[in-house]
C-alpha positions as semicolon CSV with decimal commas, in nm:
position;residue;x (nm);y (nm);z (nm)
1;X;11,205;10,248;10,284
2;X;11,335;10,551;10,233
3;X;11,368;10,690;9,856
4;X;11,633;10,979;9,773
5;X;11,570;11,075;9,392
6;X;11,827;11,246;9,176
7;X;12,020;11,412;9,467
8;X;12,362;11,441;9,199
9;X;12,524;11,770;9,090
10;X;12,329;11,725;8,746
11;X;11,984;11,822;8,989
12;X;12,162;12,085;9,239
13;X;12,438;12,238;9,118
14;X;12,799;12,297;9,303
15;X;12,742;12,438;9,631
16;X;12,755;12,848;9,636
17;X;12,639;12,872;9,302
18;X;12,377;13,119;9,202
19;X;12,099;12,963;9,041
20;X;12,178;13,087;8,718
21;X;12,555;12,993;8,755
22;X;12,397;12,634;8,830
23;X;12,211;12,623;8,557
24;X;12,517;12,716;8,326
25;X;12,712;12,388;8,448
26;X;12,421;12,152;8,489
27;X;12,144;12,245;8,263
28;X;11,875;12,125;8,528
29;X;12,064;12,231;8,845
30;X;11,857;12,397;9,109
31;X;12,088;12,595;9,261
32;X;12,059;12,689;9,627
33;X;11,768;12,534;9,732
34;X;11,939;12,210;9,664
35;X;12,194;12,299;9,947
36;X;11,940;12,467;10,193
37;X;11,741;12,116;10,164
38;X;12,073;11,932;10,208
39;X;12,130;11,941;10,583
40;X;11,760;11,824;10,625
41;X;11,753;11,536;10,357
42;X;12,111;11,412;10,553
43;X;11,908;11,392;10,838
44;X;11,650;11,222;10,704
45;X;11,877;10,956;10,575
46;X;12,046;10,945;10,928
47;X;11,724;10,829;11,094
48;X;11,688;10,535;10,854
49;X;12,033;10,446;10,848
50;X;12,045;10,409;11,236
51;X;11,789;10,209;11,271
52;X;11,873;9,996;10,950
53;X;11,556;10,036;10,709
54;X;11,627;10,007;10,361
55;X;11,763;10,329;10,156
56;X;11,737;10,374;9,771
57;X;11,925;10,628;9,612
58;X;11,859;10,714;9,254
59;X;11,980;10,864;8,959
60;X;12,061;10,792;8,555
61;X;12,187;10,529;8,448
62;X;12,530;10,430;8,438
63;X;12,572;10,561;8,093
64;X;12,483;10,898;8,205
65;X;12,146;10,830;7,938
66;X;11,955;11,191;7,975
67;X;11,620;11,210;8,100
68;X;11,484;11,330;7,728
69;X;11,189;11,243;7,538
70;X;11,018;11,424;7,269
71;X;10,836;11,648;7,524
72;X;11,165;11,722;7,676
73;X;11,316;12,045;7,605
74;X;11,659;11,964;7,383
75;X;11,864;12,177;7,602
76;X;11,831;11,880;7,854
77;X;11,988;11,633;7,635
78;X;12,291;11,824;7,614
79;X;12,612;11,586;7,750
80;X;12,705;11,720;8,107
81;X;12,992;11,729;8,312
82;X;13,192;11,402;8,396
83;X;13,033;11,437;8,747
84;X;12,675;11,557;8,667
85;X;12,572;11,156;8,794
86;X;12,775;11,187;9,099
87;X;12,633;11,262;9,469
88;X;12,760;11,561;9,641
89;X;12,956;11,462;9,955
90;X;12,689;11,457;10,233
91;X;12,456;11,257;9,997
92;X;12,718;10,986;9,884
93;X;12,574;10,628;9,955
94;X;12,757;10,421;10,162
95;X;12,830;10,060;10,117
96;X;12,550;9,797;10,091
97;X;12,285;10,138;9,995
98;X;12,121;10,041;9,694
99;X;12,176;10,340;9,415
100;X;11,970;10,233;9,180
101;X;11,976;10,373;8,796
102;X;11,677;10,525;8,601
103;X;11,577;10,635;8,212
104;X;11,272;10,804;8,315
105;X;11,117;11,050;8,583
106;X;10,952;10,751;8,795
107;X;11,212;10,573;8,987
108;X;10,952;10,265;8,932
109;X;11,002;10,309;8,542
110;X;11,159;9,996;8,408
111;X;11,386;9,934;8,679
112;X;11,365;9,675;8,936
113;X;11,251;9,870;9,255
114;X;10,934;9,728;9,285
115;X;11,059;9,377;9,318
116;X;11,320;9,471;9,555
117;X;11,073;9,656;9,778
118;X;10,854;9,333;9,764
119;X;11,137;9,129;9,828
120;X;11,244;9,346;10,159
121;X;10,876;9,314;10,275
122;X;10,847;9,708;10,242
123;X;10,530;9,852;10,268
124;X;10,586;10,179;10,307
125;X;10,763;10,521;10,141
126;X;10,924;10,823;10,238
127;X;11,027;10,998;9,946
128;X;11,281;11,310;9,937
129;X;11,469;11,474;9,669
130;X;11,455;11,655;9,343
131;X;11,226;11,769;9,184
132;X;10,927;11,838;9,365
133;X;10,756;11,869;9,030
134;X;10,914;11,617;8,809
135;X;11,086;11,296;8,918
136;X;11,008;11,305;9,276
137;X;10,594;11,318;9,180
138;X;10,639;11,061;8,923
139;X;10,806;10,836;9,181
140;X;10,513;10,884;9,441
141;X;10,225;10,866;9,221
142;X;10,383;10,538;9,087
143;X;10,453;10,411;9,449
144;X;10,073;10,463;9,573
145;X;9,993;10,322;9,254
146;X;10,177;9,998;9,328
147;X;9,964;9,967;9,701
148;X;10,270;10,143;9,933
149;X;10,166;10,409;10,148
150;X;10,379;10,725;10,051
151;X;10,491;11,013;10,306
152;X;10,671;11,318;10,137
153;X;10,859;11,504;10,345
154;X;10,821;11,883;10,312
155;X;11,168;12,028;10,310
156;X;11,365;11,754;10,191
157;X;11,225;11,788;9,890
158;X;11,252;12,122;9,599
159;X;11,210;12,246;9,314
160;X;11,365;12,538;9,089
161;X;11,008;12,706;9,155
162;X;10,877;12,772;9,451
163;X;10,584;12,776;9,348
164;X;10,605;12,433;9,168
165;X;10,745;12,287;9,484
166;X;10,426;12,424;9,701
167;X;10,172;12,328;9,464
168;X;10,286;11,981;9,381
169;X;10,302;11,937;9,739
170;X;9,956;12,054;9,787
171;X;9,830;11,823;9,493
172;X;10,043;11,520;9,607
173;X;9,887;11,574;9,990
174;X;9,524;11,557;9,804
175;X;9,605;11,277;9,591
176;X;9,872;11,023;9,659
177;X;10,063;11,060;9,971
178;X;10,128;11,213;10,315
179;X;10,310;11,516;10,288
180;X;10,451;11,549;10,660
181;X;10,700;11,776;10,799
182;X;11,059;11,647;10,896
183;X;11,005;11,680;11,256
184;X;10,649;11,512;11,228
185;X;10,857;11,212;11,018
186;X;11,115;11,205;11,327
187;X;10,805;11,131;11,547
188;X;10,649;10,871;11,300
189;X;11,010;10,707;11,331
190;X;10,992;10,686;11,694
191;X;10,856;10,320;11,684
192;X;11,150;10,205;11,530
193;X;11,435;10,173;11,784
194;X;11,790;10,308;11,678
195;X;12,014;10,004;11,588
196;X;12,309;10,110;11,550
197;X;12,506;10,451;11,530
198;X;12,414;10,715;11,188
């Protein structure tokens, strides 16, 4: 299964914004890295979506409930913008894609996607998305601690540092999953035969 976390405008930002203008509309927008990874996470999810393995998008809750706890600088709990929870348009989910809503960093916190892994018989990950540093490593380190093997794939994932998105990489690739190039992933794909049109 493939797992995009937090790909809405409250993680990137509108596209052709400078970082700092991102940062002034959505408080922990990335700017444009989010939109140089775009075109690669797209085709990411158009290799699982033609051959018709499983897809979660995530993001907060319904409620729009901030990612804040008392380590959690306040400035993040701030109310965004009506669409801060919304996917930009190459991202959007299409019908029968599960988005599934989170409170917490880990996509596995307190939310039903271990269950509905189980229940599709998945037994692997491939994680992209935002942040390198924050809610995508919480998701893998919680996803090789549940028994899946985890793949992270290089560019389809960032960060607002550079240098937090190479060195969580580096630690993830030590620790808890593959961290594999998107051309290497294409190749790992090749087993599974195309279905049906991306």
């Amino acid at each position: 299964a493939l797992i995009v976390i937090d790909m809405t405008y409250a993680f990137t930002g509108y596209e052709g914004q400078t970082l700092e203008e991102s940062i002034a509309s959505f408080g922990s927008a990335c700017g444009p890295v989010s939109w140089e990874a775009m075109p690669k996470i797209t085709r990411l999810i158009d290799m699982f979506r033609a051959r018709d393995l499983p897809i979660v998008f995530t993001r907060a809750n319904e409620d729009n409930t901030p990612f804040a706890g008392k380590a959690t600088k306040s400035k993040r709990t701030k109310a965004s913008p009506p669409e801060a929870n919304s996917f930009p348009p190459p991202i959007i989910p299409r019908a029968g894609e599960w988005v599934l809503g989170k409170t917490r960093a880990s996509a596995f916190f307190q939310t039903p996607l271990l269950s509905g892994l189980v229940q599709k018989g998945v037994d692997s990950l491939i994680f992209c998305g935002v942040s390198t540093s924050g809610c995508v490593r919480a998701s893998v380190v919680d996803g090789f601690s549940n028994g899946f093997s985890t793949f992270v794939v290089d560019e389809c994932c960032f960060d607002r540092s550079a240098f937090a998105h190479a060195a969580n990489l580096f630690d993830m690739d030590a620790k808890y999953a593959s961290v594999v190039s998107l051309d290497d992933m294409a190749k790992l794909m090749v087993p599974f035969k195309e279905t049906k049109a991306a």
